[in-house]
Short mmCIF file of C-alpha atoms in Angstrom, two decimals:
data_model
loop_
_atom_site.label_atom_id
_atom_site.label_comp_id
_atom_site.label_asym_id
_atom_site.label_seq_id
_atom_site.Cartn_x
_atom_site.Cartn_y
_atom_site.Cartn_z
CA UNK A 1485 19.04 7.11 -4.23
CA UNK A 1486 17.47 10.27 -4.67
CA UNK A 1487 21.12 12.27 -5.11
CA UNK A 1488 22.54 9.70 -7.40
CA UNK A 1489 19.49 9.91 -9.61
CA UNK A 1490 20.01 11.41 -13.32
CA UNK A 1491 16.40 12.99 -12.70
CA UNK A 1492 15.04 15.23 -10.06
CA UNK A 1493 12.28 13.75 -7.54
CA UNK A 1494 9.71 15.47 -7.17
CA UNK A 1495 7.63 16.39 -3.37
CA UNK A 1496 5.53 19.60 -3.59
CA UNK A 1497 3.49 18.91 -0.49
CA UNK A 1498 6.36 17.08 1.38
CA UNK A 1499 7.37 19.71 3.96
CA UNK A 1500 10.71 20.27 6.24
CA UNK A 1501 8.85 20.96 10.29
CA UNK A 1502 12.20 22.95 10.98
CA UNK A 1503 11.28 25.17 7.80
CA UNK A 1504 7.81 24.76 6.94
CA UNK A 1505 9.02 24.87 3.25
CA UNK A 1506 9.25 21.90 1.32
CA UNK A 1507 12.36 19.33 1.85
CA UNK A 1508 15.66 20.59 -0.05
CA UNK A 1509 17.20 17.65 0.09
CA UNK A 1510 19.93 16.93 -2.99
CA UNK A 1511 18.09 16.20 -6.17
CA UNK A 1512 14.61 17.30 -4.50
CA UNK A 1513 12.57 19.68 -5.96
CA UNK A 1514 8.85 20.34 -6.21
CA UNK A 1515 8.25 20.53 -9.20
CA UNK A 1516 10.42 21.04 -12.61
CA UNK A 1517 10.01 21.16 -16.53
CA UNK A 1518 11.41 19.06 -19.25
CA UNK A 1519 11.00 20.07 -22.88
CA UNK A 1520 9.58 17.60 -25.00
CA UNK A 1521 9.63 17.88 -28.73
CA UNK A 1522 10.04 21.68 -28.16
CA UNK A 1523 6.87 21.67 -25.80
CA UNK A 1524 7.63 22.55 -22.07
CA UNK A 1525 6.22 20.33 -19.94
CA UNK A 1526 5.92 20.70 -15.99
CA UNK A 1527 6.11 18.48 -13.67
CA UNK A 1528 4.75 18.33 -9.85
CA UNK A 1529 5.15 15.65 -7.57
CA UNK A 1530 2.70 15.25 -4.44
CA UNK A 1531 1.61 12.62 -2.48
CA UNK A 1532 -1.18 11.33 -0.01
CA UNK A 1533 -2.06 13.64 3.00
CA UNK A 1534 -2.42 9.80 4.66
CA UNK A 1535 1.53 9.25 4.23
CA UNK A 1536 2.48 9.39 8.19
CA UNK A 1537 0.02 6.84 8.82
CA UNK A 1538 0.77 4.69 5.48
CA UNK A 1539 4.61 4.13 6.17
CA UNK A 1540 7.16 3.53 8.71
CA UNK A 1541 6.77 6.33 11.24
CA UNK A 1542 10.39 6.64 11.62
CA UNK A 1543 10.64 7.50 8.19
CA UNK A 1544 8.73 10.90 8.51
CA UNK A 1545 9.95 12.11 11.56
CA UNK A 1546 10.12 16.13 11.27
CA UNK A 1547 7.66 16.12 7.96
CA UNK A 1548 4.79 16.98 7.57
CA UNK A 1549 2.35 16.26 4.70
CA UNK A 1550 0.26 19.03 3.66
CA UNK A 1551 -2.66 19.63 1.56
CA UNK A 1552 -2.27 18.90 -2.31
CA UNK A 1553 -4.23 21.06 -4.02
CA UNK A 1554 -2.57 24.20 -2.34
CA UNK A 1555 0.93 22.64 -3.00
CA UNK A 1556 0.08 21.49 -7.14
CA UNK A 1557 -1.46 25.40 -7.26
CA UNK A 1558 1.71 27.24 -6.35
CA UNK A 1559 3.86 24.79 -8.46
CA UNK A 1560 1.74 25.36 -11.09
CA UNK A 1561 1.66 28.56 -11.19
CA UNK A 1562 5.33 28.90 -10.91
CA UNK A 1563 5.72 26.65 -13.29
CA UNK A 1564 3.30 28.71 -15.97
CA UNK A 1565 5.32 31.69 -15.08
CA UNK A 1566 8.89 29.68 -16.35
CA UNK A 1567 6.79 28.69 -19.04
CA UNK A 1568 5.19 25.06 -19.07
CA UNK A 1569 2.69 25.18 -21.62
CA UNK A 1570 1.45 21.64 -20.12
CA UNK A 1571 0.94 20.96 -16.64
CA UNK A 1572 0.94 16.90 -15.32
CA UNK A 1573 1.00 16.56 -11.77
CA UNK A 1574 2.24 13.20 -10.53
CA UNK A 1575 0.64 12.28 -7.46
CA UNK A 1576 0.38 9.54 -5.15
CA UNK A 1577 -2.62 9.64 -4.18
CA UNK A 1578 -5.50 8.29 -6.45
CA UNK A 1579 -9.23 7.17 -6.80
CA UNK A 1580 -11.41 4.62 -8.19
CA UNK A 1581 -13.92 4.36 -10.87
CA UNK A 1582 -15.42 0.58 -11.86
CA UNK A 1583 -16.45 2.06 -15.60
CA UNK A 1584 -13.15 2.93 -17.88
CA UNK A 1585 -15.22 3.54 -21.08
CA UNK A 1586 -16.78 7.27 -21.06
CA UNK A 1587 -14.40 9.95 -19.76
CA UNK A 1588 -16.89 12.52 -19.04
CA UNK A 1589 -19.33 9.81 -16.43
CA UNK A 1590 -18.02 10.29 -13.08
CA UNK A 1591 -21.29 7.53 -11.57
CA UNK A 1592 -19.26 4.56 -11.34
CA UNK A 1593 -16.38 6.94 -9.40
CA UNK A 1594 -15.98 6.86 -5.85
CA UNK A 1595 -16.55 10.90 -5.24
CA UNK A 1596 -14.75 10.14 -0.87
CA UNK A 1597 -11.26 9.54 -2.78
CA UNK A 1598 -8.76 11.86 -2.52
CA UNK A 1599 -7.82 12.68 -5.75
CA UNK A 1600 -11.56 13.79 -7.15
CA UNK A 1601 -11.55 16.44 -4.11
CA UNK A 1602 -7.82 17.52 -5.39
CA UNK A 1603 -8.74 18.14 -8.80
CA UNK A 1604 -12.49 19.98 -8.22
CA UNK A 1605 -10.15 22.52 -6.05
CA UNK A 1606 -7.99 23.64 -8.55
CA UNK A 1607 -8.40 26.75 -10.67
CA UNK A 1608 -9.58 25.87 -13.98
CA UNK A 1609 -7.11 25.18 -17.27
CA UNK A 1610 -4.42 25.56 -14.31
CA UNK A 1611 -3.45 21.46 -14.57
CA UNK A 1612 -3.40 19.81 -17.91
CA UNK A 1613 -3.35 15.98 -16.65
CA UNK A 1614 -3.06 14.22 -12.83
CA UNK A 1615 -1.49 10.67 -13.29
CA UNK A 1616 -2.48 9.29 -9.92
CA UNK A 1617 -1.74 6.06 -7.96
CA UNK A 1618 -1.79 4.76 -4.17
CA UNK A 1619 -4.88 3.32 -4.33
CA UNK A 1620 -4.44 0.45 -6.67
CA UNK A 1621 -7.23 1.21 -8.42
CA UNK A 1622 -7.90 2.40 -11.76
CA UNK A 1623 -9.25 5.51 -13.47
CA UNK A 1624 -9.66 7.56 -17.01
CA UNK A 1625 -12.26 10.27 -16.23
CA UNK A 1626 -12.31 13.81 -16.64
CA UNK A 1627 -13.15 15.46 -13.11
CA UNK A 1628 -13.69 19.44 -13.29
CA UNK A 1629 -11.66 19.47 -16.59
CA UNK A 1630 -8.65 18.00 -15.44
CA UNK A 1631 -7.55 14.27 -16.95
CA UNK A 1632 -7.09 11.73 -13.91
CA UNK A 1633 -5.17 8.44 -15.14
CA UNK A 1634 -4.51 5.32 -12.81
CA UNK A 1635 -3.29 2.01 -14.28
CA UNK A 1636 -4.17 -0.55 -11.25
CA UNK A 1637 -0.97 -1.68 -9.62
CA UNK A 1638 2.14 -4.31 -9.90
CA UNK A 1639 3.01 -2.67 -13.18
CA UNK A 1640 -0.26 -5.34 -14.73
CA UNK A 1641 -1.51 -1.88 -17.01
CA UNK A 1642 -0.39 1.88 -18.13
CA UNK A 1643 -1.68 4.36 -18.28
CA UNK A 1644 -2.39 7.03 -21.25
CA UNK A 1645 -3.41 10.05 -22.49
CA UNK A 1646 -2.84 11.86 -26.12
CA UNK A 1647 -2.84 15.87 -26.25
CA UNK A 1648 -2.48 18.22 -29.28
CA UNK A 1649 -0.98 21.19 -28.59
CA UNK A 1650 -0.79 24.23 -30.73
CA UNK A 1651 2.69 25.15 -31.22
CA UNK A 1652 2.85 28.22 -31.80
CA UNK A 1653 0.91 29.51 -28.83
CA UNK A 1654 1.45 26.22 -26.38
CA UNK A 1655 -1.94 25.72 -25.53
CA UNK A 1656 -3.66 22.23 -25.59
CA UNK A 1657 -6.43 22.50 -27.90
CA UNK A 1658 -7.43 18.47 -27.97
CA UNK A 1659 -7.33 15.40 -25.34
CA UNK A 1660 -7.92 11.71 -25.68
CA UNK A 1661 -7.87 9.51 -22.79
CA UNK A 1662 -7.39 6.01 -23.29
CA UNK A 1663 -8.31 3.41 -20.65
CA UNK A 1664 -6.00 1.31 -19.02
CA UNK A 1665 -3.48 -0.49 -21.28
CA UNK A 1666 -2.73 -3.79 -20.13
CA UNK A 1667 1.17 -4.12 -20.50
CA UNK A 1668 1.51 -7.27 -23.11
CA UNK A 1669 5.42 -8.55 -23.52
CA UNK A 1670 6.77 -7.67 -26.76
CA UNK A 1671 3.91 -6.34 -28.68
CA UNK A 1672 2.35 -2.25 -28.35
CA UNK A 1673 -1.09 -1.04 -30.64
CA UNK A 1674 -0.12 -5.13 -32.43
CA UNK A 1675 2.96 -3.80 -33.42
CA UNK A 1676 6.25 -5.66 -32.37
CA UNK A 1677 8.21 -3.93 -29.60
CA UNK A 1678 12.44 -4.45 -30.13
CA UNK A 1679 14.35 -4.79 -26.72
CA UNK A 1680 16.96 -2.58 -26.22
CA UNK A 1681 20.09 -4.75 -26.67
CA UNK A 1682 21.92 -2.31 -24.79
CA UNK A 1683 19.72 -2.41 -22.01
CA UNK A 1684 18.91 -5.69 -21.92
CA UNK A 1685 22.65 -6.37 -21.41
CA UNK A 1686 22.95 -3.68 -18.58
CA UNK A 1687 20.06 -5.35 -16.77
CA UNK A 1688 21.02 -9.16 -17.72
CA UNK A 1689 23.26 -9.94 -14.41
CA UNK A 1690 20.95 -8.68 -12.17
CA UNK A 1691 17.90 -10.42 -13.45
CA UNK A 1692 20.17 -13.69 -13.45
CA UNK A 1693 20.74 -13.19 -9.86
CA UNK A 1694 17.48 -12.41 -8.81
CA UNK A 1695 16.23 -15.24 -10.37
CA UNK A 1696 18.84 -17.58 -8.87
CA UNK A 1697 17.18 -16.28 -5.48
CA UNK A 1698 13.85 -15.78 -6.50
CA UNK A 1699 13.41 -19.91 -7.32
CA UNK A 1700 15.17 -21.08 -4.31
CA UNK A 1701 13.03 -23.77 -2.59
CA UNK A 1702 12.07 -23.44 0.80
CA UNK A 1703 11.54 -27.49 1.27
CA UNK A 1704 7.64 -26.94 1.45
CA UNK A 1705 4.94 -28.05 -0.74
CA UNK A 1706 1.48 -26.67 -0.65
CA UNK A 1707 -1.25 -29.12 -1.76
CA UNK A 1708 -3.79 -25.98 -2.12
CA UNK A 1709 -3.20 -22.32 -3.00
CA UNK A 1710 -3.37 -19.86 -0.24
CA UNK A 1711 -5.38 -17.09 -1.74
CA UNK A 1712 -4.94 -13.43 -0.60
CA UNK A 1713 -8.45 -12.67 -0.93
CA UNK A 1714 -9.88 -9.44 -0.49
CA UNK A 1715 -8.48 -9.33 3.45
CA UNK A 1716 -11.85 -8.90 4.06
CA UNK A 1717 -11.85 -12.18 6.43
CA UNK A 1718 -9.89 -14.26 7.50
CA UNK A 1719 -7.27 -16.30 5.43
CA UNK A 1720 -5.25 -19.06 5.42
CA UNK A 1721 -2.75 -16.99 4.07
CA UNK A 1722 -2.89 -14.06 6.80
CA UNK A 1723 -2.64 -16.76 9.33
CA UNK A 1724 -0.19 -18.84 7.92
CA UNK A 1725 2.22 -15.12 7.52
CA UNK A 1726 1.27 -13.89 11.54
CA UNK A 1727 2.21 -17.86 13.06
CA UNK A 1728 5.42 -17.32 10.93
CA UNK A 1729 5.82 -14.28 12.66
CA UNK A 1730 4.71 -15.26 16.44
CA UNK A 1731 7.16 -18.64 16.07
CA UNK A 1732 10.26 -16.28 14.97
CA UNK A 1733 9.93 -14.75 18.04
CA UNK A 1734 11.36 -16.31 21.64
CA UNK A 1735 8.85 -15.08 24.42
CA UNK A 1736 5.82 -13.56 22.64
CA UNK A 1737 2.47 -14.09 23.14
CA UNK A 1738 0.80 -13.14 20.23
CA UNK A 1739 1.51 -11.59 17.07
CA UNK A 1740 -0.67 -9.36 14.50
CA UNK A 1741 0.00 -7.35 11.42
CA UNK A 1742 -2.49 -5.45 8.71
CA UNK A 1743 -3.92 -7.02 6.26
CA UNK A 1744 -2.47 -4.25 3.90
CA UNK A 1745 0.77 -5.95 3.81
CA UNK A 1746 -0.01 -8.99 1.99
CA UNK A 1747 -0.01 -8.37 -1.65
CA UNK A 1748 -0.45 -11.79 -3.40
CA UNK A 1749 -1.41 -15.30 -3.37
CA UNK A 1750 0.34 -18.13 -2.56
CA UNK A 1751 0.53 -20.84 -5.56
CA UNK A 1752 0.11 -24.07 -5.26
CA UNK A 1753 3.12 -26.58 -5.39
CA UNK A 1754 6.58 -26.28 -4.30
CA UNK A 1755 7.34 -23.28 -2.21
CA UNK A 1756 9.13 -21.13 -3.13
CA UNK A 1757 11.59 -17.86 -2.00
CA UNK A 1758 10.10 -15.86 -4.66
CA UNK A 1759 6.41 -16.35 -3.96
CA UNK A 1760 7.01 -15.27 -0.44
CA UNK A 1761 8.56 -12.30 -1.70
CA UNK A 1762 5.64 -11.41 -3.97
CA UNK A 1763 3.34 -12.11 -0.82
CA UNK A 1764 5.13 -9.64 1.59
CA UNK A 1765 7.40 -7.45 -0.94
CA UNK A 1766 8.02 -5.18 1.76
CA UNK A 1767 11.13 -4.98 4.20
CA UNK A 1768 9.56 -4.28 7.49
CA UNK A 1769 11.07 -5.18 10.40
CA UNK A 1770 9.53 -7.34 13.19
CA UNK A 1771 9.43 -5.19 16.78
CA UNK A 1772 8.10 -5.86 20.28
CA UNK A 1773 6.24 -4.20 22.13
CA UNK A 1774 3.70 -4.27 25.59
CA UNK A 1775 0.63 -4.59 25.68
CA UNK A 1776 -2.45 -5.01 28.65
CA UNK A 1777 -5.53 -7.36 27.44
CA UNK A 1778 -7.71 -4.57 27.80
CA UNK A 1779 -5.32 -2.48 25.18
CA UNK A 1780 -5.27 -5.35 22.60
CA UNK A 1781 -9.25 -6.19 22.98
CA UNK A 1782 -9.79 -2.47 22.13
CA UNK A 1783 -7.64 -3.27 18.67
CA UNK A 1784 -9.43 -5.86 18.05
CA UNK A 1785 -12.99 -4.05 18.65
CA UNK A 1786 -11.89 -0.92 17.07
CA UNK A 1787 -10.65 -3.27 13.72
CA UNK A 1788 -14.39 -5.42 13.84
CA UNK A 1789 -15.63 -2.00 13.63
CA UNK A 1790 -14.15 -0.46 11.60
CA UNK A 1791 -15.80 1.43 8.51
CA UNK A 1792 -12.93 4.21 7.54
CA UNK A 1793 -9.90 2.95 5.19
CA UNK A 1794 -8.12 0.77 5.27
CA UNK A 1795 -10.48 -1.84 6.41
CA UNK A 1796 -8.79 -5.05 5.96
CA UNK A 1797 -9.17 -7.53 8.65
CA UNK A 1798 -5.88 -8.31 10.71
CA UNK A 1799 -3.96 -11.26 10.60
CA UNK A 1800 -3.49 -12.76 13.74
CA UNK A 1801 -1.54 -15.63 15.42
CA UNK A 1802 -1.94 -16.94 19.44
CA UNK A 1803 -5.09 -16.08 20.61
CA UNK A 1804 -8.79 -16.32 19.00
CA UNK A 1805 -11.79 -13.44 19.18
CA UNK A 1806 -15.02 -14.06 19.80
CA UNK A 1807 -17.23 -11.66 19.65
CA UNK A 1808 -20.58 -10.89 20.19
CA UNK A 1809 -23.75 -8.26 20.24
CA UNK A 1810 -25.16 -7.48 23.58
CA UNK A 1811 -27.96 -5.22 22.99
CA UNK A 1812 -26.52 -2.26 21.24
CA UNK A 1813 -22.69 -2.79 22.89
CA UNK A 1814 -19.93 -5.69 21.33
CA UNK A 1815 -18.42 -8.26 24.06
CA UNK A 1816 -15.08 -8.93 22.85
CA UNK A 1817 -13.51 -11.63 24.39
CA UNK A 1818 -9.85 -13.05 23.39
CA UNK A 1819 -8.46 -16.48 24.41
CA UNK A 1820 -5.01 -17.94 23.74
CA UNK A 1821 -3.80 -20.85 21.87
CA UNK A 1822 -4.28 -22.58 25.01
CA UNK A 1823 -7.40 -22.03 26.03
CA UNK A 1824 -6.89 -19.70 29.02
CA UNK A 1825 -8.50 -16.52 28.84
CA UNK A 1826 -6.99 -12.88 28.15
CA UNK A 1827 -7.27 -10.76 31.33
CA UNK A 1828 -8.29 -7.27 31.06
CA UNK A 1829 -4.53 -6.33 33.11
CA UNK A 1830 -2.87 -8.79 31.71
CA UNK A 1831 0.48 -8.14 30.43
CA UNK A 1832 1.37 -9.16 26.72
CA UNK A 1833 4.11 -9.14 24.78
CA UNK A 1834 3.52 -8.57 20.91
CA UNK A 1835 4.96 -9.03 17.74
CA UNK A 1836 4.07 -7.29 15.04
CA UNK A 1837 6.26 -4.75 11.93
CA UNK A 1838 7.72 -1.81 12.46
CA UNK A 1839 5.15 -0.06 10.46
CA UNK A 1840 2.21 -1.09 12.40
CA UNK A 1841 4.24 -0.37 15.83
CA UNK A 1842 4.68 3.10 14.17
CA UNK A 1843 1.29 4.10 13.68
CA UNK A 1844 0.59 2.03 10.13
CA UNK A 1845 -2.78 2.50 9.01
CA UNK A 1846 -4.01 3.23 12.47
CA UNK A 1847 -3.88 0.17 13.84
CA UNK A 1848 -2.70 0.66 17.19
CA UNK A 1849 -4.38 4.12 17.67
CA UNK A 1850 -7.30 2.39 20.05
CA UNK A 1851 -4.16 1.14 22.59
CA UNK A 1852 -3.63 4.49 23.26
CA UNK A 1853 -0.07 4.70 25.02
CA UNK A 1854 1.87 1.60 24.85
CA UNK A 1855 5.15 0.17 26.06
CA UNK A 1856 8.50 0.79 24.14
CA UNK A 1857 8.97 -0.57 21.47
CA UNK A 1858 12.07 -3.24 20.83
CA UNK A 1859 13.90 -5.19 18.40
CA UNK A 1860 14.55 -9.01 18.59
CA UNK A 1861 18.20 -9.88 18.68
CA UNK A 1862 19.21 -9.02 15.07
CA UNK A 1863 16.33 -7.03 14.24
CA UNK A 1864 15.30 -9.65 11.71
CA UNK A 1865 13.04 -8.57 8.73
CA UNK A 1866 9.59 -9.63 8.91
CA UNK A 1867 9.73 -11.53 5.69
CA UNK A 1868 12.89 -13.42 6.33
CA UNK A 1869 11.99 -14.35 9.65
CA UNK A 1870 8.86 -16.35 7.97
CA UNK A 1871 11.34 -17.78 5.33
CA UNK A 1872 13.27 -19.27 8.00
CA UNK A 1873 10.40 -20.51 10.03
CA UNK A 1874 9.19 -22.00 6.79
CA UNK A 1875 12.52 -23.30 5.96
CA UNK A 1876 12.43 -25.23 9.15
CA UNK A 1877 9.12 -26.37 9.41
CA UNK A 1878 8.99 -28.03 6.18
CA UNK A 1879 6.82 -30.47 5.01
CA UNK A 1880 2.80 -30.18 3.31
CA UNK A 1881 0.74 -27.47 4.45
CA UNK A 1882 -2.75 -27.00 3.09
CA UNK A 1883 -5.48 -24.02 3.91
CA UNK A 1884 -7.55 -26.49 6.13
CA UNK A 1885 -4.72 -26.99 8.48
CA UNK A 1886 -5.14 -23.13 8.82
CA UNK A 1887 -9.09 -22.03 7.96
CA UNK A 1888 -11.87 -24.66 7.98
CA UNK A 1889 -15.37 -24.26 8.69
CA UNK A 1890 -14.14 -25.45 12.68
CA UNK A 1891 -11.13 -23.91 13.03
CA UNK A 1892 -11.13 -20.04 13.09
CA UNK A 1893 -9.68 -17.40 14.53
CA UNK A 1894 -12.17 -15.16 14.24
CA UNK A 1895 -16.19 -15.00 15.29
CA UNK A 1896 -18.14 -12.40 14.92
CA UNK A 1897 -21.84 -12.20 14.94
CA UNK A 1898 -22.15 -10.69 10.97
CA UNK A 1899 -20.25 -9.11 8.54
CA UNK A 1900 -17.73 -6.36 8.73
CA UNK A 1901 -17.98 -3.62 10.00
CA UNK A 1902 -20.16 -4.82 12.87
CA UNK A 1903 -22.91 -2.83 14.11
CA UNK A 1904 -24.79 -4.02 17.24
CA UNK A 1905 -28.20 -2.01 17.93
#
């Protein structure tokens, strides 16, 4: 996608193990400049240190991701020196602030995130603006001079920020940064947007077909809504998503994902493709792998624990945890479906994605060494797979038949992250 692009992408702190420079791949650059209005603008392009353990790990074999702040600092510079009177690095990699109205009060701001200890490291007047994401939060702060922007997530709001710039000398004498815009069909500052008829026409087929798929039924109706939550405990909609998973596959024993993965509610009514989609958007694969009880208990321990991001509980399917403080040590114990026990040496085979399996958000780290890890016949994507099992399940399914005040799969003795003393 990248090569048949009519614009460059951009990865400054993306970089090549076999040349510890950053990737040359075709149409990938770290940084470049566009002119704007006679004003040249640079442009860098970094993203999270976290990236190995936030995608596939077969993805980012042979890269590594290094710092940012190094990386947008030589760009930068360069990028001065070709002469970019205005600096924006574009980074994925963001923060959060719960106040939007006062640029210069940095309180409400989350000072761990990445992106505040990115922009305190660079030299001063170097960066003009950092539009930031990955987080999914939002922000419109000034932090050590430098404009940080985040619009949420889902495309919902944009982002923006107004500069004068002296022409004749380049520099930017005057900001303004706006909060969040929420993106309103058809209308901008209560002014009427046109479509582009051109556009629109370009884009018409493909929104017809998507559309065609995106309402096909699945034969299901769901007499309540199946709310995402904050994945904070369980859901009927994390356990409705990892039973999907544990029935598409022949032979396993239990199934678990991360909580990361879900991304929306499910609606009330008929079911259909398209809400699916919008729940799990991503096109992960299912895999199997090996695992001992004692392995799989230390998951689940390490995940009750918890207290560095991402913290979402995970969604499980075949067995139940109870666990439980003795003294200043937690008794974890796991029993199937059935009610038999998980052995400590017990042999288990799991289901989970492909990212997980690869290293995804960490949740497998506790296992330590584990068995290879296989593809189902077809190596069926994880979303389809729960289409189909939908598909053929059929019928009315409502979030008691999943989560009730007697039916969980999860006990624990108080709220995450538990801490026994």
């Amino acid at each position: 996608r990248a090569a048949q692009a009519r614009f460059p992408f951009l990865a400054a702190n993306t970089i090549d193990d076999s040349t510890g420079k950053p990737v040359a791949w075709p149409n990938v650059k770290p940084s470049t400049i566009v002119n704007v209005r006679g004003v040249k603008v640079g442009l860098v392009g970094v993203t999270t240190i976290d990236t190995r353990a936030q995608t596939i790990g077969a993805n980012v074999v042979g890269l590594t991701f290094a710092p940012l702040a190094p990386a947008i600092t030589r760009e930068a510079m360069a990028l001065r020196a070709s002469g970019a009177t205005v600096v924006i690095v574009m980074a994925h990699a963001g923060g959060r602030c719960s106040r939007l109205d006062d640029p210069e009060d940095l309180a409400s701001c989350d000072q761990m995130q990445e992106i505040m200890g990115v922009a305190r490291a660079l030299p001063a007047r170097l960066v003009d603006l950092i539009a930031a994401g990955h987080t999914h939060q939002a922000m419109a702060q000034d932090v050590a001079g430098i404009p940080i922007v985040e619009a949420y997530a889902n495309g919902r709001s944009f982002s923006r920020v107004d500069f004068s710039v002296n022409r004749s000398s380049g520099v930017v004498v005057a900001k303004h940064i706006f909060q969040p815009q929420d993106v309103v069909a058809g209308r901008y500052e209560s002014r009427v947007v046109t479509p582009d008829a051109t556009t629109n026409a370009v884009l018409a087929p493909a929104v017809t077909k998507a559309m065609t798929v995106k309402t096909q039924p699945l034969g299901v109706f769901l007499e309540t809504p199946f709310p995402r939550g904050n994945q904070q405990d369980e859901t009927a909609l994390a356990d409705l998503i990892t039973d999907g998973m544990l029935a598409s596959v022949r032979g396993a024993d239990v199934a678990f994902g991360n909580g990361g993965s879900l991304r929306m509610d499910l609606p009330g009514g008929p079911l259909t493709y398209g809400a699916v989609y919008e729940v799990y958007p991503f096109d992960n694969r299912l895999v199997m792998t090996t695992l001992t009880g004692d392995q799989l208990t230390r998951i689940i321990s390490y995940n009750l624990t918890r207290t560095a991001a991402p913290t979402e509980i995970l969604p499980i399917a075949g067995f139940t945890v109870d666990a439980k403080c003795e003294g200043a040590h937690l008794r974890v114990v796991l029993t199937r479906s059935s009610g038999a026990t998980i052995r400590a040496d017990e042999k288990l085979t799991i289901v989970t994605s492909d990212f997980v399996a690869g290293g995804g958000d960490g949740v497998m780290a506790p296992a330590g060494p584990v068995g290879d890890v296989r593809n189902p016949d077809g190596s069926p994507i994880l979303r389809e797979s729960v289409v189909a099992w939908l598909r053929d399940r059929g019928g009315r399914l409502n979030e008691n038949q999943f989560v009730s005040a007697g039916n969980r799969r999860w006990h624990y003795p108080m709220p995450r992250p538990v801490i026994c003393r």
